[in-house]
Coordinates of C-alpha atoms in Angstrom, one line a residue:
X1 CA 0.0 0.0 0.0
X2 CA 1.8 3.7 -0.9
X3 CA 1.8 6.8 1.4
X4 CA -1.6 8.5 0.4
X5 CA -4.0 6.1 1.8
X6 CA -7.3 8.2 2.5
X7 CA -9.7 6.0 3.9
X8 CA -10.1 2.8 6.1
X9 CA -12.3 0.8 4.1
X10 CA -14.3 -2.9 5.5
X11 CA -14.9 -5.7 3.4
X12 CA -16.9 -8.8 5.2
X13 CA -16.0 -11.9 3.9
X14 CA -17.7 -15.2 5.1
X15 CA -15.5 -18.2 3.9
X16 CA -16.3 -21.4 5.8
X17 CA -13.5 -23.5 4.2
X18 CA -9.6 -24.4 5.1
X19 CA -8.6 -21.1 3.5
X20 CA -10.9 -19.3 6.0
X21 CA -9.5 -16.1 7.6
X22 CA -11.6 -13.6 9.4
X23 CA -15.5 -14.0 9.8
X24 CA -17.1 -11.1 10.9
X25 CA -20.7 -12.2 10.6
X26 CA -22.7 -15.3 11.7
X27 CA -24.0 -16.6 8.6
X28 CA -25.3 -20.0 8.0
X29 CA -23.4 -21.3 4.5
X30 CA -22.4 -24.3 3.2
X31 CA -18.2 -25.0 2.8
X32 CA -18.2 -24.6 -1.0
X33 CA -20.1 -20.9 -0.3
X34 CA -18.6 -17.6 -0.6
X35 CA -20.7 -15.0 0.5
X36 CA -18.9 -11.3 -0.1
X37 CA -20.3 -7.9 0.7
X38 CA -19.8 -4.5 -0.8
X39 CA -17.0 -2.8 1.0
X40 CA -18.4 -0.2 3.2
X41 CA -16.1 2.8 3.6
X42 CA -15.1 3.6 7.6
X43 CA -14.0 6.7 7.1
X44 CA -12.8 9.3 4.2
X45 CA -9.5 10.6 6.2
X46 CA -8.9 13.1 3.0
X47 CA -5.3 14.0 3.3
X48 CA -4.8 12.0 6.5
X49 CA -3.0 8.8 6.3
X50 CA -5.6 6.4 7.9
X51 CA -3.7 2.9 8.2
X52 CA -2.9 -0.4 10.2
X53 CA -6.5 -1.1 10.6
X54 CA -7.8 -3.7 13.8
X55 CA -11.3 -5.4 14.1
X56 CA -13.6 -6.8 16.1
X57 CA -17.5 -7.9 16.7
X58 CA -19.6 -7.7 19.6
X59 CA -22.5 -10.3 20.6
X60 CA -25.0 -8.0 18.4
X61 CA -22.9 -8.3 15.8
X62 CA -21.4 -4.9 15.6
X63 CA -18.2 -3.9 14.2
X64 CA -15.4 -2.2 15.6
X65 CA -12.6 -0.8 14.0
X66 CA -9.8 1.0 15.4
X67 CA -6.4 2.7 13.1
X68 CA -3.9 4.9 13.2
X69 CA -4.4 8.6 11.7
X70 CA -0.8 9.7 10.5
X71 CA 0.7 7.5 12.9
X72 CA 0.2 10.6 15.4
X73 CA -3.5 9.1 17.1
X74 CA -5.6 6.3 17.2
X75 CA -9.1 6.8 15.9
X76 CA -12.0 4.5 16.4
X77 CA -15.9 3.6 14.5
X78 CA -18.2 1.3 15.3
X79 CA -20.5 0.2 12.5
X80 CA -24.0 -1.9 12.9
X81 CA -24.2 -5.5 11.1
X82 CA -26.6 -3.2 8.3
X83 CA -23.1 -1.5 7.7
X84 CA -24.9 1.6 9.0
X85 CA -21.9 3.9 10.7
X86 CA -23.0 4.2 14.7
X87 CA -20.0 6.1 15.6
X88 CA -18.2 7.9 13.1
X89 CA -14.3 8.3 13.3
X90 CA -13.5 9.6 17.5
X91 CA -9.9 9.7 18.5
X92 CA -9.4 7.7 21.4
X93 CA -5.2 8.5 22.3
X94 CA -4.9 11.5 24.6
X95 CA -3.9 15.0 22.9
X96 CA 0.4 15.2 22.8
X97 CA 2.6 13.8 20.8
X98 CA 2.6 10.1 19.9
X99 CA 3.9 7.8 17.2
X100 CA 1.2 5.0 16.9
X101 CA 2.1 2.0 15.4
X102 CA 0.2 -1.9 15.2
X103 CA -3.2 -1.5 17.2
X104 CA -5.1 -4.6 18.1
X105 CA -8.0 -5.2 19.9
X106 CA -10.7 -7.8 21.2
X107 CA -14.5 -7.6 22.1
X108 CA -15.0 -9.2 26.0
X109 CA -18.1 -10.1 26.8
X110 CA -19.8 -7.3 27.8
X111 CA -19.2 -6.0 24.8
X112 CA -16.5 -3.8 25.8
X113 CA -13.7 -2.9 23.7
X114 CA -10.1 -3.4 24.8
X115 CA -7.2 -1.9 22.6
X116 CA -3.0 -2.2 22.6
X117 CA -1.0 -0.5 20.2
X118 CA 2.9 0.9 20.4
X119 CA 3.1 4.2 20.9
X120 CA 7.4 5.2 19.2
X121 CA 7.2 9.1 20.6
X122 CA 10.3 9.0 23.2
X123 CA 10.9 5.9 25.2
X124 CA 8.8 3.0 23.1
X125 CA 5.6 2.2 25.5
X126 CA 3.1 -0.2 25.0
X127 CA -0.3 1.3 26.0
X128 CA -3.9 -0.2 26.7
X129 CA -7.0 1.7 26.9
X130 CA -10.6 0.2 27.0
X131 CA -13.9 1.7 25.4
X132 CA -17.7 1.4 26.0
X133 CA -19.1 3.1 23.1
X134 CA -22.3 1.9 24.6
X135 CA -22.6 5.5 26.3
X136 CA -22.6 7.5 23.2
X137 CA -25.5 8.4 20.9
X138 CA -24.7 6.0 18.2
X139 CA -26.4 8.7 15.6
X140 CA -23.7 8.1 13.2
X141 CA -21.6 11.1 14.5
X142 CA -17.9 11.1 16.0
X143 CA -18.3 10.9 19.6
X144 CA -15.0 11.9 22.0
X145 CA -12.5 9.9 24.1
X146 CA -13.9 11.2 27.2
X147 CA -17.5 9.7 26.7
X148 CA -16.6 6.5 25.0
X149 CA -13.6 5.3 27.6
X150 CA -13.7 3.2 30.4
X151 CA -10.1 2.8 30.8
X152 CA -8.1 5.5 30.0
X153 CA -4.7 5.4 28.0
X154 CA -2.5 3.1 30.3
X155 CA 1.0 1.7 30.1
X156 CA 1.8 -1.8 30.1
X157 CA 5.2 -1.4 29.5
X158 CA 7.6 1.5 29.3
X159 CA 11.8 0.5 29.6
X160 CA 15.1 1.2 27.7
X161 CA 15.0 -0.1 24.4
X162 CA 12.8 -0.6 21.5
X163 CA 8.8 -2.4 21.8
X164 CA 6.3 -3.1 19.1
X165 CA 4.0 -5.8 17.9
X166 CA 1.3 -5.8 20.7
X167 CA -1.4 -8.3 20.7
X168 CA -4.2 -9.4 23.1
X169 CA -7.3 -11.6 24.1
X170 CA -9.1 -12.4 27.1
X171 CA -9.9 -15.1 29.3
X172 CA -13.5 -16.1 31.0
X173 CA -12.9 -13.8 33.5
X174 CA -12.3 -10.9 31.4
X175 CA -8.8 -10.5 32.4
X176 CA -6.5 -9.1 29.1
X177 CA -3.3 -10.9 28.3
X178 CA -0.9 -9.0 25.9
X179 CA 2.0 -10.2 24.2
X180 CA 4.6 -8.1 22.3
X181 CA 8.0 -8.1 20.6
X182 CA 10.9 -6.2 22.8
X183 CA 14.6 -5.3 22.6
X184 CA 15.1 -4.7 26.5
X185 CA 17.8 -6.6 27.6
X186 CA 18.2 -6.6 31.6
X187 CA 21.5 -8.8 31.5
X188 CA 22.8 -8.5 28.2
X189 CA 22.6 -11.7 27.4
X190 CA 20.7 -11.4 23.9
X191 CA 22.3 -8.6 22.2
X192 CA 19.1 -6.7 22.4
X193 CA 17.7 -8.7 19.9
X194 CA 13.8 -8.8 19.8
X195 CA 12.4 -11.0 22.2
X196 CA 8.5 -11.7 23.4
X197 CA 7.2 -10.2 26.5
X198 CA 3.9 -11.1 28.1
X199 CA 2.1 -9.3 30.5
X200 CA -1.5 -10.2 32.6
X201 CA -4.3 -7.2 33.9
X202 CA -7.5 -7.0 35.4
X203 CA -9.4 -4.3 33.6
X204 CA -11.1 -2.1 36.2
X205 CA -14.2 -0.6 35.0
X206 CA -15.6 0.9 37.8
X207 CA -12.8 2.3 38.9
X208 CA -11.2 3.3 35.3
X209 CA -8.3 1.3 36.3
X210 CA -6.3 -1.6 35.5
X211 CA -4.4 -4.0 37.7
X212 CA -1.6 -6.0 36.7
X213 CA -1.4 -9.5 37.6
X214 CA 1.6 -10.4 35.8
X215 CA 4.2 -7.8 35.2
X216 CA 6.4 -8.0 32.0
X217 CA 7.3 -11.3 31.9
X218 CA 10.4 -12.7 29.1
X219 CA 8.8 -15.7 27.3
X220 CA 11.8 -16.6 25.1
X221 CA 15.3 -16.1 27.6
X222 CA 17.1 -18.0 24.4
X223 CA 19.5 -16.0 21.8
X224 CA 17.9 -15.2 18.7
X225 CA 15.7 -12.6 16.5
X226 CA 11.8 -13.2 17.8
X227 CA 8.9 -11.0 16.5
X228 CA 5.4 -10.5 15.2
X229 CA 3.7 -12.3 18.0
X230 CA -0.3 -13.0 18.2
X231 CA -2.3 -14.4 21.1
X232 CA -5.1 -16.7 21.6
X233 CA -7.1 -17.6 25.0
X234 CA -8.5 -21.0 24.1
X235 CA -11.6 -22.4 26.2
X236 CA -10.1 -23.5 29.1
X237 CA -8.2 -20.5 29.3
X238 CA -5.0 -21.5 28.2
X239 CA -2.6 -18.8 26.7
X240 CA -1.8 -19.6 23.3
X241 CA 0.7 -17.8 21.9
X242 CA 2.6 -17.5 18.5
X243 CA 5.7 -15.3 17.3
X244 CA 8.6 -15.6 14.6
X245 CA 11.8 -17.4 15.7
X246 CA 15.3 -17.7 14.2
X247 CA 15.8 -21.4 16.5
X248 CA 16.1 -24.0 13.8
X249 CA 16.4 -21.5 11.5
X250 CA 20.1 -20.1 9.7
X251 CA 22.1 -17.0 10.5
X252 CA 24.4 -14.9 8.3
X253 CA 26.5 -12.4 9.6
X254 CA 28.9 -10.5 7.4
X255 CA 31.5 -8.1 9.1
X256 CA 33.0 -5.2 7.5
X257 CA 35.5 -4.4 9.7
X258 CA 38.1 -1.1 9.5
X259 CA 42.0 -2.0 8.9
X260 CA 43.2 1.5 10.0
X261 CA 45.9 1.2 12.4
X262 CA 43.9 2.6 15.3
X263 CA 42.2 -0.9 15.2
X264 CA 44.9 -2.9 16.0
X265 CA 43.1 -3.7 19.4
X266 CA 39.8 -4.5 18.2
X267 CA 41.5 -6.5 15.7
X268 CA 42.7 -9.0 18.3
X269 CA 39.6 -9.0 19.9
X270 CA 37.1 -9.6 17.1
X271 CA 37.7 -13.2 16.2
X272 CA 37.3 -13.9 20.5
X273 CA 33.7 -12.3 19.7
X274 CA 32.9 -14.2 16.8
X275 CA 34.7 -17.6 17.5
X276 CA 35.0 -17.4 21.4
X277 CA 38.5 -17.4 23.5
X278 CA 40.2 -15.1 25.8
X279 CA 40.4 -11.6 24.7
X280 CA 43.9 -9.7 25.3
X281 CA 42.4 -7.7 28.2
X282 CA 42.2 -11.7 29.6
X283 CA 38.5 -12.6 30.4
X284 CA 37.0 -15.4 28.3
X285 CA 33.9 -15.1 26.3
X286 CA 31.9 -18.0 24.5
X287 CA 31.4 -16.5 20.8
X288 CA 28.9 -14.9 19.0
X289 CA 28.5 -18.5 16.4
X290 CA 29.1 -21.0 19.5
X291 CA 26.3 -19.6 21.3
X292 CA 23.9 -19.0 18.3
X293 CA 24.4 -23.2 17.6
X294 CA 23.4 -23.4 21.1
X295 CA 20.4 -22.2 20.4
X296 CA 19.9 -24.7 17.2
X297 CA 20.3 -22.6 14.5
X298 CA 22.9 -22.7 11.8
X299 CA 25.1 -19.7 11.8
X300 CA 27.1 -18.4 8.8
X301 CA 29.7 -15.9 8.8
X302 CA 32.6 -14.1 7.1
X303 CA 34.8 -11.8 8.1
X304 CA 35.8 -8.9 5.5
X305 CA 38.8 -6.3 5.9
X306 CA 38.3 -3.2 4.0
X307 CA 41.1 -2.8 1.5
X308 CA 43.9 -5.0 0.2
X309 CA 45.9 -5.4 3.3
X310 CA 45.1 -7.7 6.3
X311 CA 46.5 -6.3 9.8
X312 CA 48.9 -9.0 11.1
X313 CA 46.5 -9.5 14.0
X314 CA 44.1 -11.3 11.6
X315 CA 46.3 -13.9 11.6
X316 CA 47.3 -14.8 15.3
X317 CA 45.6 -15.1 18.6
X318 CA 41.9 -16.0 18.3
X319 CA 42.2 -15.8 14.1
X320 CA 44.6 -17.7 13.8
X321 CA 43.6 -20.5 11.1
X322 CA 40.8 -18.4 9.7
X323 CA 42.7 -16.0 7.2
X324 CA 41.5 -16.8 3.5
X325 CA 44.1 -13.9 2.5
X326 CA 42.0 -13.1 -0.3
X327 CA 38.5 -11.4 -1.8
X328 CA 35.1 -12.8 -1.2
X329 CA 33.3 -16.1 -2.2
X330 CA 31.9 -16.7 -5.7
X331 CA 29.7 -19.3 -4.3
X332 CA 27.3 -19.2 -0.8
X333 CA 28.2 -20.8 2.4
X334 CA 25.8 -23.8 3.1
X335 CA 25.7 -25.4 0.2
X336 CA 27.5 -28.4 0.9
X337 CA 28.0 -29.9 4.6
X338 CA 30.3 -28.1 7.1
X339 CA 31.0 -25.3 4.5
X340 CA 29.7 -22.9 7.3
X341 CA 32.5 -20.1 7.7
X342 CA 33.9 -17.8 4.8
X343 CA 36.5 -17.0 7.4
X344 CA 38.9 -13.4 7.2
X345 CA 39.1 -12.1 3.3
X346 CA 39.9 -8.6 2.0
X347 CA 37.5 -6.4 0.5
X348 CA 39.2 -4.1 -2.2
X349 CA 35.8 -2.5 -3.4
X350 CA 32.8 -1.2 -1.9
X351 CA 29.8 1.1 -3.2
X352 CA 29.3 4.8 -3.1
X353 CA 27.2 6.8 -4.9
X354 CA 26.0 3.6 -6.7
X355 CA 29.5 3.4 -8.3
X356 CA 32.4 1.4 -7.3
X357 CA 34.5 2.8 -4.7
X358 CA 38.1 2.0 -3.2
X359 CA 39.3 3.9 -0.6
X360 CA 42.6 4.0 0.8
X361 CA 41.9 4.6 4.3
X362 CA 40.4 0.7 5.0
X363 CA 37.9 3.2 7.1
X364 CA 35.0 2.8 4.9
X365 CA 32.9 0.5 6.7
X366 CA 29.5 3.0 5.1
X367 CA 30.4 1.6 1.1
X368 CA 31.0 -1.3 2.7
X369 CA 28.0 -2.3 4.5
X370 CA 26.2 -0.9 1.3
X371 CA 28.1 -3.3 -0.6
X372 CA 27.1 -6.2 1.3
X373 CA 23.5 -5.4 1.1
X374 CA 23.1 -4.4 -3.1
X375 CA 25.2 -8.1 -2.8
X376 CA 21.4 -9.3 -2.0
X377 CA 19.0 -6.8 -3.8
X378 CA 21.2 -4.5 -6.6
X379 CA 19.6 -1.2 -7.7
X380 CA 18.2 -2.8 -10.8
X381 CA 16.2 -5.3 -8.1
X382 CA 18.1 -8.3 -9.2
X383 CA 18.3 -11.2 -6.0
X384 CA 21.2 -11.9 -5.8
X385 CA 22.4 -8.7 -6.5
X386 CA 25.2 -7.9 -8.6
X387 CA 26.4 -4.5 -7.7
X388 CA 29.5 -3.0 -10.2
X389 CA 32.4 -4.3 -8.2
X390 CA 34.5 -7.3 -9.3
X391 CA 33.4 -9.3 -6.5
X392 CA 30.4 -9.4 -4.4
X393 CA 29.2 -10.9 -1.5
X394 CA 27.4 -14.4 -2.5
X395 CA 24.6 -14.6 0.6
X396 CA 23.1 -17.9 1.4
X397 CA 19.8 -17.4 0.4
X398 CA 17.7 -19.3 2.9
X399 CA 19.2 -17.6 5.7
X400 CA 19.1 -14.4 8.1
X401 CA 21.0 -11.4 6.9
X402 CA 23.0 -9.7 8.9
X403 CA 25.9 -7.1 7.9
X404 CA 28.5 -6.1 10.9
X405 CA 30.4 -2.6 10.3
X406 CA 33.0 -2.4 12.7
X407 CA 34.9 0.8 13.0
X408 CA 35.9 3.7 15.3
X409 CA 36.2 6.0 12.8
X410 CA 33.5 7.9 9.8
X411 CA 31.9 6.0 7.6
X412 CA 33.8 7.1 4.8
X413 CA 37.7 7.8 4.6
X414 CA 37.9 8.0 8.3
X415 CA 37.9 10.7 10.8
X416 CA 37.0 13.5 10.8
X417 CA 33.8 12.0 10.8
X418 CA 29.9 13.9 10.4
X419 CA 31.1 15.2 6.7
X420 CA 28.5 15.5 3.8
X421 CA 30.1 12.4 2.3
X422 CA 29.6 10.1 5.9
X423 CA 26.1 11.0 5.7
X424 CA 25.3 10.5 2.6
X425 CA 27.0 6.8 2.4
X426 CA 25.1 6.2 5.6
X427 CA 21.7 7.3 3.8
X428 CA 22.6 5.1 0.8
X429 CA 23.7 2.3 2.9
X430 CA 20.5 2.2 5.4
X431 CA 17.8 2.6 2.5
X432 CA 19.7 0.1 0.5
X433 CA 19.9 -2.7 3.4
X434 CA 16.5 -2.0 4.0
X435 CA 15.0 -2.6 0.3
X436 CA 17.5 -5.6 0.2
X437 CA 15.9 -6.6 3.6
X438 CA 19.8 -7.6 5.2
X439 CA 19.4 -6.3 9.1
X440 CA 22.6 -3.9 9.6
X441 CA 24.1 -4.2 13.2
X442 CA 26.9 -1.7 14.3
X443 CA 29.8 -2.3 16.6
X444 CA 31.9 1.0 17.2
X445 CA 34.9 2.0 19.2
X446 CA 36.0 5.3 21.1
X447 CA 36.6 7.8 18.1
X448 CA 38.3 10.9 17.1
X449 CA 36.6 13.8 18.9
X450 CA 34.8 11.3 21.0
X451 CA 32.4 8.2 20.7
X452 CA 29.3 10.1 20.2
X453 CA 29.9 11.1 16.5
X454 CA 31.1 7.3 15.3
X455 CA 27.9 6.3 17.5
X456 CA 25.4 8.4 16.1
X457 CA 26.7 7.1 12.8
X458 CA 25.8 3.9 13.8
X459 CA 22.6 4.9 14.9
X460 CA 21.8 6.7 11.9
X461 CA 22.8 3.0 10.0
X462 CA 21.0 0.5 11.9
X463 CA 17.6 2.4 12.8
X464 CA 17.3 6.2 10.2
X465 CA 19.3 8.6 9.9
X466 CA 17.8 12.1 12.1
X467 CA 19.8 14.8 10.8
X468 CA 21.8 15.9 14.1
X469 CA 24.5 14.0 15.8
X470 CA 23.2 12.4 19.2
X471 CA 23.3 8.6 20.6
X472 CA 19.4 8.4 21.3
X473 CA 17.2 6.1 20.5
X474 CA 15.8 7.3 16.9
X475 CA 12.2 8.2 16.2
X476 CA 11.7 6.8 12.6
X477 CA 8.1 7.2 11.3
X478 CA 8.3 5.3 8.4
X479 CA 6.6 7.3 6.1
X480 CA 9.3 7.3 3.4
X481 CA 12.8 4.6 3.1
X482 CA 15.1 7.6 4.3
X483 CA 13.2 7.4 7.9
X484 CA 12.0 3.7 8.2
X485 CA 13.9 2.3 11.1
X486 CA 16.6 -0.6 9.4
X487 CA 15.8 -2.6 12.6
X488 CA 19.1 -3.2 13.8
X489 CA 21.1 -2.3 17.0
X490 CA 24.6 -0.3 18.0
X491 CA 26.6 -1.6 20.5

């Protein structure tokens, strides 16, 4: 769907077959019957952006819709079985400044309307309100928040970190259970990767209150991406719940890592992350792959130097044994048995400015994370990509993408860094990783001037770019590729 979606529009559709997907109306029809109804526009939003759309049906058969208006509020219509609007479009998010994203919501039976949705603006939250429209006119008009909510905008969760994805049902006794996707990360012990989060309230009506029986709870304490998760209360009030998961699944990670002198140190240490061993400071650490395998899944990886010059730490301590001592692959890593590590290799040529670029700095970890993604998804749309350099990255195609910049310097030739040509590699690079669909994850170092440039950099990369330096969390609306977050991490 494009950008200049002006209306929320409701189709029912009554398929009683295996291909059955959302019934909305109690019909009696036989399994080889299709029954379809003119779609009934919910609302004409004219230049609004009116999106991300969530329904329900009451006992009398009523529907409920609830969206997102510009991503800024959540606006909600309730429309009889005749498709006859009862309430016409009311925003139901309290007046300031929000960034709504995914609402859901589920009927209970009292006919009470219960809605999540994440709201970006600041620290990510994930809020709860719930409505009884029951106490407006229903004379087809917009009603307001105040006279249609029984539970007033609440938060369910509000840490450090990223949230989204919020879904929910009830049990018998009317008590809500939400699940979501979140990068909080008390321990450190997932990277900050998404994981699922489940939390259990008791909707108060009388009191406009809720009360949290279970606070947010970690359903998935295993290393790997999660995400997307739904939520089913069955009838004996078992929690059903579903979500993406990378366990079973394949990895890919490829690092472009800076050969400047200045990274002599991070040189020695970079194989201990990947491969596991004691770093040069002394304390041991697993690996990155070892513990990903612990979780079952199948982890690729390969390890490119920018330029044509390998620093000698690439061959001793921890790397010892995995210097190729020349360019990439011309064929994937899986596709025979045990052919799961491309090991250290040079990379002479990366992409800027959708041309071929080599710098002579080995600093240009921005080209080089672009390379790796156009190696996926070119320009021209081609999988796998052939972007103009000599060689290119061959990704295994049934796996995760992941490209690694590792630097402490700008993006492009080095310090100083926050120049017009860092930013715009940076652009290129996150818009291309995200239309190739390669997840970009940063690891920086203390940098010239400080870490907060190199990190912001990174930020810029792995969620949008903002315009201004700063190591915050970035607000990325979505509403074009140059601010849709990459949905990736900095460490």
């Amino acid at each position: 769907m494009n950008q200049k979606i002006k209306s929320v529009s409701l189709a029912s559709i009554m398929v009683l077959s295996v291909m059955s997907s959302l019934l909305i109306a109690s019909v009696s029809v036989s399994a080889s019957t299709v029954v379809i109804t003119e779609a009934i526009q919910i609302v004409d939003g004219g230049t609004s952006s009116d999106q991300q759309a969530a329904v329900g049906s009451d006992s009398s058969g009523n529907v409920h819709v609830v969206w997102t208006r510009n991503n800024l509020h959540l606006y909600y219509s309730m429309i009889s079985p005749r498709g006859e609007t009862l309430i016409d479009a009311t925003q139901i998010t309290n007046s300031g400044l929000h960034k709504i994203w995914h609402p859901d919501l589920v009927v209970d039976e009292y006919d009470r309307i219960h809605v999540v949705w994440a709201d970006k603006a600041g620290q990510h939250a994930i809020m709860y309100t719930a409505l009884s429209p029951w106490a407006a006119p229903m004379d087809g008009m917009a009603s307001d928040d105040g006279t249609i909510t029984a539970i007033d905008d609440s938060i369910i969760s509000r840490r450090s970190q990223n949230r989204d994805w919020p879904a929910l049902d009830i049990d018998s006794q009317n008590n809500v259970h939400i699940v979501w996707q979140d990068n909080y990360d008390e321990l450190g012990r997932f990277f900050n990767q998404p994981q699922i989060y489940y939390s259990m309230i008791q909707p108060d009506i009388g009191s406009g209150a809720i009360v949290t029986l279970f606070d947010d709870t970690l359903l998935t304490p295993i290393i790997g991406h999660k995400g997307h998760p739904d939520v089913v209360v069955d009838a004996n009030d078992y929690v059903q719940i579903a979500w993406d998961d990378t366990r079973g699944g394949k990895v890919e990670l490829a690092f472009i890592v800076d050969t400047s002198g200045s990274m002599y140190s991070e040189w020695a240490d970079i194989c201990t992350v990947i491969y596991g061993g004691n770093f040069a400071s002394g304390p041991y650490f697993q690996g990155i792959k070892p513990m990903l395998e612990e979780g079952n899944m199948t982890v690729y990886e390969t390890i490119y130097g920018l330029g044509n010059t390998l620093p000698g730490a690439a061959s001793s301590g921890n790397c010892q044994g995995y210097n190729k001592n020349t360019g990439p692959r011309t064929t994937p890593l899986g596709q025979t048995p045990g052919d799961d590590s491309g090991g250290i290799r040079k990379l002479p040529g990366t992409i800027y400015n959708g041309n071929t670029y080599s710098g002579y700095s080995g600093e240009d970890w921005g080209p080089g994370s672009n390379w790796a993604c156009l190696s996926w998804k070119d320009s021209a749309g081609n999988v796998p990509g052939n972007p103009p350099t000599q060689s290119d990255h061959r990704w295994n195609p049934n796996a995760t993408k992941i490209v690694i910049p590792v630097s402490d310097e700008g993006p492009k030739d080095g310090d100083p860094s926050q120049q017009a040509d860092d930013k715009a590699a940076i652009q290129e690079a996150h818009d291309n990783c995200l239309l190739a669909g390669v997840i970009p994850v940063g690891l920086y170092g203390q940098g010239y001037g400080g870490a907060g440039n190199i990190q912001s950099h990174f930020m810029d990369l792995v969620q949008c770019p903002n315009g201004i330096v700063s190591t915050q969390t970035r607000n990325c609306p979505g509403n074009t590729l140059a601010n849709t977050d990459a949905g990736g991490q900095a460490y």
